[in-house]
Short mmCIF file of C-alpha atoms and ligand atoms in Angstrom, two decimals:
data_model
loop_
_atom_site.label_atom_id
_atom_site.label_comp_id
_atom_site.label_asym_id
_atom_site.label_seq_id
_atom_site.Cartn_x
_atom_site.Cartn_y
_atom_site.Cartn_z
CA MET A 1 177.92 -2.50 8.04
CA PRO A 2 177.51 -2.83 4.97
CA PRO A 3 174.50 -5.18 4.18
CA GLY A 4 174.43 -8.49 3.96
CA GLU A 5 176.76 -8.86 6.99
CA ALA A 6 176.05 -10.85 10.06
CA ALA A 7 176.36 -8.20 12.83
CA HIS A 8 176.78 -8.77 16.36
CA PHE A 9 174.77 -6.27 18.61
CA VAL A 10 175.54 -4.78 22.09
CA SER A 11 172.31 -4.61 24.28
CA ALA A 12 170.97 -1.88 25.85
CA ALA A 13 172.50 -1.53 29.85
CA PRO A 14 176.17 -0.51 30.34
CA GLY A 15 178.71 -2.99 29.87
CA PHE A 16 175.84 -5.35 29.44
CA VAL A 17 176.92 -6.49 26.51
CA VAL A 18 174.59 -9.28 25.38
CA SER A 19 175.82 -11.20 21.75
CA ALA A 20 173.00 -12.18 19.79
CA ALA A 21 173.08 -14.97 17.07
CA PRO A 22 174.19 -12.93 13.96
CA ILE A 23 171.69 -11.26 12.57
CA LEU A 24 172.01 -10.87 8.59
CA LEU A 25 171.29 -7.51 7.45
CA ARG A 26 169.78 -7.07 3.64
CA SER A 27 169.81 -3.67 1.91
CA GLU A 28 167.06 -1.15 3.38
CA SER A 29 164.24 -2.05 0.87
CA GLU A 30 164.57 -5.63 1.52
CA LEU A 31 164.41 -5.27 5.13
CA THR A 32 161.15 -7.12 6.94
CA VAL A 33 160.46 -6.36 10.48
CA THR A 34 160.24 -9.82 12.31
CA SER A 35 159.27 -8.28 15.55
CA HIS A 36 157.47 -5.31 16.49
CA LEU A 37 159.16 -4.70 19.99
CA MET A 38 161.05 -1.90 19.73
CA PRO A 39 164.94 -2.60 18.56
CA THR A 40 166.39 -1.68 21.53
CA PHE A 41 167.53 -5.08 22.96
CA ALA A 42 169.63 -7.27 21.16
CA ARG A 43 167.91 -10.36 21.59
CA VAL A 44 169.81 -13.71 21.75
CA ASP A 45 167.58 -16.46 19.68
CA LEU A 46 166.11 -18.52 22.89
CA ALA A 47 162.71 -17.97 24.95
CA PHE A 48 161.60 -19.93 28.12
CA GLU A 49 158.11 -21.10 28.89
CA ARG A 50 158.91 -22.51 32.73
CA GLY A 51 161.38 -21.93 35.56
CA GLU A 52 161.99 -24.26 38.25
CA GLY A 53 164.07 -22.72 41.10
CA VAL A 54 167.23 -22.42 39.72
CA TRP A 55 166.43 -23.66 36.14
CA LEU A 56 164.89 -22.26 33.29
CA ILE A 57 162.98 -24.58 30.73
CA ALA A 58 162.97 -23.14 27.22
CA THR A 59 160.35 -23.74 24.46
CA ASN A 60 162.02 -26.62 22.84
CA GLY A 61 162.51 -28.55 26.56
CA GLU A 62 166.40 -27.74 26.93
CA ARG A 63 167.25 -27.33 31.01
CA TYR A 64 169.29 -24.26 31.32
CA LEU A 65 171.01 -23.68 34.64
CA ASP A 66 170.19 -20.29 35.43
CA PHE A 67 173.01 -17.97 37.20
CA CYS A 68 171.72 -14.33 35.80
CA SER A 69 168.30 -13.75 37.60
CA GLY A 70 167.56 -11.91 34.84
CA VAL A 71 169.77 -9.91 36.39
CA ALA A 72 169.28 -10.25 39.68
CA VAL A 73 166.20 -10.06 39.91
CA ASN A 74 164.95 -13.60 40.79
CA ALA A 75 166.20 -14.01 44.05
CA LEU A 76 164.37 -16.44 45.09
CA GLY A 77 164.63 -18.77 41.60
CA HIS A 78 162.00 -19.17 39.44
CA SER A 79 158.48 -20.26 41.09
CA HIS A 80 158.65 -20.52 44.77
CA PRO A 81 155.94 -21.70 46.47
CA ARG A 82 155.64 -18.65 48.64
CA LEU A 83 155.90 -16.45 45.86
CA VAL A 84 153.00 -18.37 43.61
CA ALA A 85 150.87 -18.61 47.10
CA ALA A 86 151.39 -14.88 47.65
CA LEU A 87 150.45 -13.60 44.63
CA GLU A 88 147.75 -15.97 43.47
CA GLU A 89 145.77 -15.17 46.76
CA GLN A 90 145.99 -11.65 45.93
CA ALA A 91 145.47 -11.91 42.77
CA ARG A 92 141.75 -13.33 43.65
CA LYS A 93 140.91 -10.51 46.16
CA VAL A 94 142.29 -7.24 44.52
CA TRP A 95 145.05 -6.71 42.33
CA HIS A 96 144.85 -2.55 42.27
CA VAL A 97 143.44 0.37 44.18
CA SER A 98 144.68 4.42 43.89
CA ASN A 99 147.79 5.57 46.17
CA LEU A 100 144.66 8.02 47.54
CA TYR A 101 143.69 4.82 49.81
CA GLU A 102 145.14 2.90 52.85
CA ILE A 103 146.95 -0.11 51.01
CA PRO A 104 147.52 -1.97 54.54
CA GLU A 105 150.12 -4.33 52.49
CA GLY A 106 151.73 -1.96 51.78
CA GLU A 107 151.62 -0.28 55.42
CA ARG A 108 153.46 -3.68 56.31
CA ALA A 109 156.03 -3.95 53.73
CA ALA A 110 156.95 -0.46 54.40
CA LYS A 111 157.51 -1.09 57.97
CA ARG A 112 159.37 -4.43 57.67
CA LEU A 113 161.88 -2.78 55.33
CA CYS A 114 162.12 0.39 57.22
CA GLU A 115 162.67 -1.65 60.82
CA ALA A 116 165.44 -4.53 58.68
CA SER A 117 167.11 -1.04 57.61
CA PHE A 118 168.22 2.65 58.96
CA ALA A 119 165.18 3.72 57.38
CA ASP A 120 162.00 5.36 59.04
CA TYR A 121 160.12 5.86 55.47
CA ALA A 122 159.63 3.74 52.24
CA PHE A 123 157.91 5.21 48.63
CA PHE A 124 156.99 2.37 46.33
CA CYS A 125 157.26 2.30 42.60
CA ASN A 126 157.75 0.30 39.94
CA SER A 127 161.18 0.09 39.21
CA GLY A 128 164.85 0.58 39.74
CA ALA A 129 165.19 3.72 37.73
CA GLU A 130 161.74 5.23 39.53
CA ALA A 131 163.23 4.82 42.71
CA MET A 132 166.26 6.50 41.94
CA GLU A 133 164.32 9.62 40.54
CA CYS A 134 162.57 9.65 43.93
CA ALA A 135 166.31 9.69 45.90
CA ILE A 136 167.51 12.02 43.64
CA LYS A 137 164.29 13.98 44.39
CA VAL A 138 164.39 13.40 48.09
CA ALA A 139 168.11 14.99 48.28
CA ARG A 140 167.22 17.88 46.52
CA LYS A 141 164.09 18.76 48.22
CA PHE A 142 165.96 17.74 52.04
CA GLN A 143 168.27 21.15 51.02
CA ALA A 144 165.55 23.56 49.57
CA ALA A 145 163.23 22.26 53.21
CA SER A 146 166.96 23.01 55.02
CA GLY A 147 166.85 26.54 53.47
CA ALA A 148 169.09 25.57 50.54
CA PRO A 149 166.81 25.64 47.57
CA GLU A 150 170.42 26.51 45.56
CA ARG A 151 171.82 23.08 46.87
CA TYR A 152 170.86 20.62 44.20
CA ARG A 153 174.19 19.52 42.55
CA ILE A 154 174.91 15.16 43.13
CA ILE A 155 178.13 14.00 43.31
CA THR A 156 178.17 10.90 41.17
CA PHE A 157 180.86 8.16 40.15
CA GLU A 158 182.25 6.99 36.86
CA GLY A 159 181.12 3.83 35.60
CA SER A 160 178.12 4.07 37.25
CA PHE A 161 174.56 2.98 36.41
CA HIS A 162 171.50 3.93 38.05
CA GLY A 163 168.87 3.42 35.18
CA ARG A 164 167.45 4.84 31.99
CA THR A 165 165.37 7.85 32.54
CA LEU A 166 167.17 11.43 31.38
CA ALA A 167 168.11 12.22 35.26
CA THR A 168 169.22 8.83 36.09
CA LEU A 169 171.06 8.78 32.40
CA ALA A 170 172.50 12.02 33.52
CA ALA A 171 173.17 10.61 37.01
CA ALA A 172 175.95 8.21 35.58
CA GLY A 173 177.28 10.19 33.25
CA GLN A 174 178.02 7.85 30.37
CA LYS A 175 178.25 9.25 27.47
CA LYS A 176 177.20 7.30 25.25
CA TYR A 177 173.88 6.31 26.31
CA LEU A 178 172.90 10.29 26.87
CA ASP A 179 173.92 10.53 23.01
CA GLY A 180 171.44 11.75 20.91
CA PHE A 181 168.59 12.61 23.56
CA GLY A 182 169.11 15.95 23.57
CA PRO A 183 170.53 18.24 26.48
CA GLU A 184 171.50 16.67 29.86
CA VAL A 185 169.87 16.63 32.99
CA ASP A 186 171.87 19.64 34.76
CA GLY A 187 172.92 18.54 38.33
CA PHE A 188 175.46 15.86 38.22
CA ASP A 189 179.26 16.00 39.16
CA HIS A 190 181.10 12.90 38.17
CA MET A 191 184.08 11.82 40.06
CA PRO A 192 187.12 9.36 38.67
CA PHE A 193 185.88 5.70 40.35
CA GLY A 194 186.94 5.26 44.41
CA ASP A 195 188.82 9.08 43.75
CA LEU A 196 188.30 10.57 47.34
CA GLU A 197 190.87 14.04 46.66
CA ALA A 198 188.04 14.43 43.68
CA VAL A 199 185.06 14.53 45.48
CA LYS A 200 186.68 16.61 48.42
CA ARG A 201 187.41 19.58 45.84
CA ALA A 202 184.08 18.32 44.24
CA ILE A 203 182.02 19.89 47.11
CA GLY A 204 180.46 23.36 46.68
CA PRO A 205 178.04 25.94 48.27
CA GLN A 206 175.30 23.87 45.56
CA THR A 207 175.93 20.38 46.50
CA ALA A 208 173.21 18.33 48.21
CA ALA A 209 174.17 14.65 48.25
CA ILE A 210 177.04 11.92 47.26
CA LEU A 211 175.27 9.19 45.17
CA ILE A 212 177.04 6.29 45.18
CA GLU A 213 176.66 1.91 44.46
CA PRO A 214 178.09 0.35 46.89
CA LEU A 215 179.05 -2.46 44.86
CA MET A 216 178.90 -1.34 41.20
CA GLY A 217 177.37 -3.88 39.66
CA GLU A 218 176.45 -3.21 35.77
CA GLY A 219 180.04 -1.42 36.06
CA GLY A 220 182.15 -4.67 36.11
CA VAL A 221 181.28 -5.98 39.80
CA ARG A 222 183.51 -3.53 41.50
CA VAL A 223 183.92 -3.28 45.07
CA VAL A 224 183.95 -0.16 46.38
CA GLU A 225 186.58 0.18 49.70
CA PRO A 226 184.38 0.23 52.93
CA SER A 227 187.32 2.75 53.94
CA PHE A 228 186.39 4.89 50.61
CA LEU A 229 182.16 4.38 51.61
CA ARG A 230 183.26 5.69 54.96
CA ALA A 231 185.13 8.78 54.29
CA LEU A 232 181.97 9.82 52.17
CA ARG A 233 179.69 9.25 55.28
CA THR A 234 182.14 11.70 56.85
CA LEU A 235 182.43 14.31 54.45
CA CYS A 236 178.29 14.36 54.03
CA ASP A 237 178.34 14.64 57.69
CA GLN A 238 180.67 17.42 57.25
CA HIS A 239 178.63 19.43 54.91
CA GLY A 240 175.21 18.85 55.75
CA LEU A 241 175.29 16.43 52.66
CA MET A 242 172.70 13.56 52.19
CA LEU A 243 174.10 9.62 50.99
CA ILE A 244 172.72 7.96 48.70
CA PHE A 245 173.15 4.04 48.42
CA ASP A 246 172.18 2.90 44.98
CA GLU A 247 171.23 -0.84 45.99
CA VAL A 248 168.98 -1.67 43.65
CA GLN A 249 171.41 -4.03 42.46
CA SER A 250 173.12 -4.59 45.15
CA GLY A 251 170.25 -4.89 48.13
CA MET A 252 167.41 -7.59 48.78
CA GLY A 253 170.27 -10.30 49.99
CA ARG A 254 172.46 -10.17 46.76
CA THR A 255 175.62 -10.24 49.11
CA GLY A 256 174.84 -12.16 52.03
CA GLU A 257 173.38 -9.53 53.93
CA LEU A 258 169.60 -8.01 53.16
CA PHE A 259 171.50 -4.72 51.91
CA ALA A 260 175.45 -4.56 51.35
CA TYR A 261 175.56 -1.61 53.59
CA GLN A 262 174.36 -3.96 56.67
CA ARG A 263 178.17 -5.80 55.47
CA ILE A 264 180.07 -2.68 55.12
CA GLY A 265 179.14 -1.06 57.87
CA VAL A 266 178.16 2.75 56.49
CA THR A 267 174.71 3.79 56.52
CA PRO A 268 173.37 6.23 54.12
CA ASP A 269 170.55 8.85 54.63
CA ILE A 270 168.65 7.25 51.08
CA MET A 271 168.44 4.46 49.30
CA ALA A 272 167.09 3.26 46.52
CA LEU A 273 166.07 -0.79 46.06
CA ALA A 274 164.41 -2.32 43.16
CA LYS A 275 165.47 -5.92 41.15
CA ALA A 276 164.97 -8.58 43.72
CA LEU A 277 162.71 -6.43 45.87
CA GLY A 278 159.80 -8.42 44.71
CA ALA A 279 161.65 -11.00 43.09
CA GLY A 280 160.03 -11.05 39.62
CA PHE A 281 157.65 -8.92 40.65
CA PRO A 282 158.46 -5.23 39.09
CA VAL A 283 158.18 -2.92 41.84
CA GLY A 284 160.97 -0.38 43.13
CA ALA A 285 161.31 1.46 46.53
CA CYS A 286 163.54 4.49 48.15
CA LEU A 287 164.00 3.94 52.08
CA THR A 288 164.40 7.05 53.75
CA THR A 289 165.21 8.52 57.23
CA ARG A 290 162.91 10.65 58.46
CA GLU A 291 165.24 13.73 58.24
CA ALA A 292 165.74 13.12 55.49
CA ALA A 293 162.86 13.18 53.67
CA LYS A 294 161.43 16.27 55.49
CA GLY A 295 160.73 17.66 52.60
CA MET A 296 157.93 14.98 51.18
CA THR A 297 154.64 16.26 51.75
CA PRO A 298 151.55 15.27 50.32
CA GLY A 299 151.89 15.98 46.69
CA THR A 300 155.31 16.47 46.58
CA HIS A 301 155.55 12.88 44.36
CA GLY A 302 153.53 9.76 43.53
CA SER A 303 153.12 6.79 41.09
CA THR A 304 149.71 5.08 39.97
CA PHE A 305 151.04 1.62 40.29
CA GLY A 306 154.24 2.20 42.93
CA GLY A 307 153.36 -0.24 45.57
CA ASN A 308 149.56 -1.68 44.35
CA LEU A 309 148.32 -4.62 46.39
CA LEU A 310 150.11 -7.20 43.85
CA ALA A 311 153.59 -5.92 43.55
CA MET A 312 153.13 -5.65 47.15
CA SER A 313 151.84 -9.28 48.01
CA ALA A 314 154.87 -10.18 46.26
CA VAL A 315 158.10 -7.56 48.42
CA ASN A 316 155.87 -9.28 51.54
CA ALA A 317 156.42 -12.73 50.21
CA THR A 318 160.15 -12.09 49.48
CA LEU A 319 160.65 -10.69 52.81
CA ASP A 320 158.76 -13.75 54.71
CA VAL A 321 161.75 -15.66 52.68
CA MET A 322 164.58 -13.91 53.65
CA LEU A 323 164.32 -12.51 56.76
CA ALA A 324 163.66 -16.32 58.09
CA PRO A 325 166.05 -17.71 60.55
CA GLY A 326 168.75 -19.05 58.45
CA PHE A 327 168.48 -17.89 55.36
CA PHE A 328 171.50 -15.59 55.39
CA ASP A 329 173.14 -18.23 56.46
CA HIS A 330 172.48 -20.58 53.67
CA VAL A 331 173.37 -18.03 51.45
CA LYS A 332 176.81 -16.73 53.03
CA HIS A 333 177.69 -20.39 53.26
CA THR A 334 177.09 -22.02 49.55
CA ALA A 335 178.26 -18.01 48.34
CA LEU A 336 181.82 -18.52 50.11
CA LEU A 337 182.15 -21.52 48.81
CA PHE A 338 181.00 -20.84 45.33
CA LYS A 339 183.71 -18.43 45.63
CA GLN A 340 186.43 -21.08 46.80
CA ARG A 341 185.07 -22.80 44.14
CA LEU A 342 185.74 -20.17 40.91
CA ALA A 343 189.54 -19.46 42.17
CA GLU A 344 189.99 -22.87 41.35
CA ILE A 345 188.46 -22.07 38.06
CA LYS A 346 190.47 -18.93 37.93
CA ASP A 347 193.97 -21.04 38.54
CA ARG A 348 193.12 -23.81 36.31
CA TYR A 349 192.27 -20.96 33.16
CA PRO A 350 194.61 -18.21 33.48
CA ALA A 351 194.49 -17.27 29.87
CA LEU A 352 191.21 -16.72 30.22
CA ILE A 353 190.62 -15.56 33.65
CA ALA A 354 192.55 -12.57 35.47
CA GLU A 355 190.44 -12.23 38.54
CA VAL A 356 187.39 -12.97 40.46
CA ARG A 357 185.34 -9.92 42.62
CA GLY A 358 182.25 -9.41 44.06
CA GLU A 359 180.73 -10.11 47.65
CA GLY A 360 177.96 -12.74 48.03
CA PHE A 361 176.41 -13.51 44.71
CA LEU A 362 176.85 -11.03 42.88
CA VAL A 363 180.26 -11.96 41.82
CA GLY A 364 182.15 -11.30 38.48
CA LEU A 365 184.89 -12.76 36.67
CA ARG A 366 187.21 -10.48 34.98
CA ALA A 367 187.75 -11.93 31.40
CA LEU A 368 190.81 -11.86 29.68
CA ILE A 369 188.86 -12.98 25.95
CA PRO A 370 186.24 -10.82 25.00
CA ALA A 371 183.50 -11.56 28.34
CA GLY A 372 180.53 -11.73 25.71
CA GLU A 373 182.30 -15.17 24.06
CA MET A 374 182.59 -16.59 27.85
CA VAL A 375 178.76 -15.89 28.17
CA ASP A 376 177.94 -17.70 24.69
CA ALA A 377 180.13 -20.12 25.64
CA LEU A 378 178.14 -20.68 28.90
CA ARG A 379 175.27 -20.61 26.94
CA ALA A 380 176.12 -23.41 25.15
CA GLU A 381 176.79 -25.46 27.90
CA LYS A 382 173.45 -24.46 29.15
CA MET A 383 173.73 -21.89 31.72
CA ILE A 384 172.96 -18.96 31.53
CA THR A 385 175.25 -15.84 32.74
CA VAL A 386 175.32 -12.16 31.40
CA SER A 387 178.30 -9.73 30.87
CA ALA A 388 178.83 -6.16 32.84
CA GLY A 389 181.78 -3.56 32.18
CA ASP A 390 184.96 -3.67 32.49
CA ASN A 391 185.57 -7.07 30.04
CA VAL A 392 183.69 -8.83 33.33
CA VAL A 393 181.26 -11.75 33.12
CA ARG A 394 178.74 -11.75 35.85
CA LEU A 395 177.52 -15.26 38.01
CA LEU A 396 173.74 -13.77 39.56
CA PRO A 397 172.57 -17.68 40.74
CA PRO A 398 169.37 -17.52 42.86
CA LEU A 399 170.05 -17.35 46.45
CA ILE A 400 167.95 -20.30 46.86
CA ILE A 401 170.82 -22.34 45.12
CA SER A 402 171.69 -25.46 46.75
CA GLU A 403 175.84 -26.83 47.18
CA GLN A 404 174.97 -29.61 44.25
CA GLU A 405 173.52 -26.90 41.86
CA ILE A 406 176.37 -24.63 42.77
CA ALA A 407 178.74 -27.50 41.66
CA GLU A 408 176.93 -28.36 38.76
CA GLY A 409 177.30 -25.05 37.45
CA ILE A 410 181.25 -25.17 38.48
CA THR A 411 181.00 -28.27 36.08
CA ARG A 412 179.48 -26.13 33.22
CA LEU A 413 181.99 -23.34 33.78
CA ASP A 414 184.07 -25.59 33.90
CA ARG A 415 183.68 -27.49 30.53
CA ALA A 416 183.16 -23.64 28.51
CA CYS A 417 186.62 -22.51 29.75
CA ALA A 418 188.26 -26.02 28.50
CA GLN A 419 186.51 -25.07 24.70
CA LEU A 420 187.64 -21.42 25.01
CA ASN A 421 190.98 -22.91 25.96
CA GLN A 422 191.34 -25.30 23.69
CA ALA A 423 190.59 -22.49 21.21
CA TYR A 424 192.62 -19.84 22.88
CA VAL A 425 196.05 -22.22 22.31
CA ARG A 426 194.78 -22.86 18.95
CA ARG A 427 194.82 -19.23 18.27
CA GLN A 428 198.38 -18.55 19.85
CA LYS A 429 199.72 -21.21 17.85
CA GLN A 430 198.18 -19.85 14.39
CA GLY A 431 199.88 -16.60 15.73
CA ALA A 432 203.15 -17.77 16.34
CA ALA A 433 203.13 -19.63 12.93
CA GLY A 434 201.54 -16.55 10.93
C1 LIG B 1 172.66 -0.16 40.62
C2 LIG B 1 171.39 -0.24 39.42
N1 LIG B 1 170.41 1.13 39.54
C3 LIG B 1 169.39 1.33 38.76
C4 LIG B 1 168.95 0.47 37.92
C5 LIG B 1 167.91 0.55 37.53
O1 LIG B 1 166.65 0.20 37.63
P1 LIG B 1 165.35 -0.64 36.10
O2 LIG B 1 166.22 -1.06 34.97
O3 LIG B 1 164.58 -1.49 37.19
O4 LIG B 1 165.10 0.56 36.40
C6 LIG B 1 169.89 -0.59 37.65
C7 LIG B 1 169.90 -1.98 36.38
O5 LIG B 1 170.21 -2.69 36.12
C8 LIG B 1 171.22 -0.91 38.56
O6 LIG B 1 171.58 -2.11 38.13
#
């Protein structure tokens, strides 16, 4: 870009287009570093100093309605009293011990996650990408332990996102994110989204597993047909493959059940979790059946920080809230209301919104104008959202949102769309006149 021109930046995750305040680029010699954070994110010129429930309070005191939740992380909103109390209490006792010792809070968290799911084991780590790395390793090791070490390849789907490590980038296979980082990690076969025949053709003597997000988040809140997931399960059973679900984004209540697979009724062998698992505390987990983990003996995997006491107290506090009677009734009720109101907005602004997508509170508006423009317009209305692939604006409010707060969000969305619509009509008229 020529010096002196204003830039609109595109950020880090696939489809995760964040329009930043324009930055004036100067010539190379004049360029001064104003931030010592590596410039891998295009950050908006806005910082928050406090959060209360679904509200974020900026450093200038302005209140923003948070319909992003740190990209599906703050499922219980900000400063939830149960989480604050749990972390304060644990912080006064002990923060971290090595995984070489027993961690009763971790045993408890693992037991609760397993009892609430298909799984027998949980491995705790620190992020979604690490949870996925563990899932990939478990699947490959399962085959090796079954006497077929040559079965290491994993079938994945175009448009998916599994993280930023070298293996998880290779799993998703998006060329633009792999570019410049050396040879792509081998072992992933990418299929077109929803193409069952392609999957059948791709299964070969080296195939170990099939990996899919049961509801695709970064790729544009794309819903996977339950019949497709059922067919994948059948194929895995027929060919001795592991079925891996990446529920890093869709899990921990986002879709109105603790895990998205429970809505769909198709059970994986291995599942990756993170994001809302600690409701804001960085923690991930890989859940597996006993059979799937049969190769995972001492020394085969590990993590220094994974499953430490602070993280485990956050997971247990999150589960205390989510597993309490009535929690998911509330989520389902309010999410349905939200979707109905969004459908009305879509009908009111057919030039702006093509489709309302998603399940529960993992919802997307497929925009007919650049999604980033809608995200910007919403931010001007003091409402935080985030875009995704396929020109989608993602709406990910905390699961604890009330009906009144949903109504407030809809009012702000309506106002932002009214502004955008006026600009759209003006552009149309100018186009017709020109
Ligand atoms: C489905 C999915 N998998 C994996 C990841 C990677 O998670 P993390 O950024 O915590 O490594 C993400 C993050 O957006 C995700 O949405």
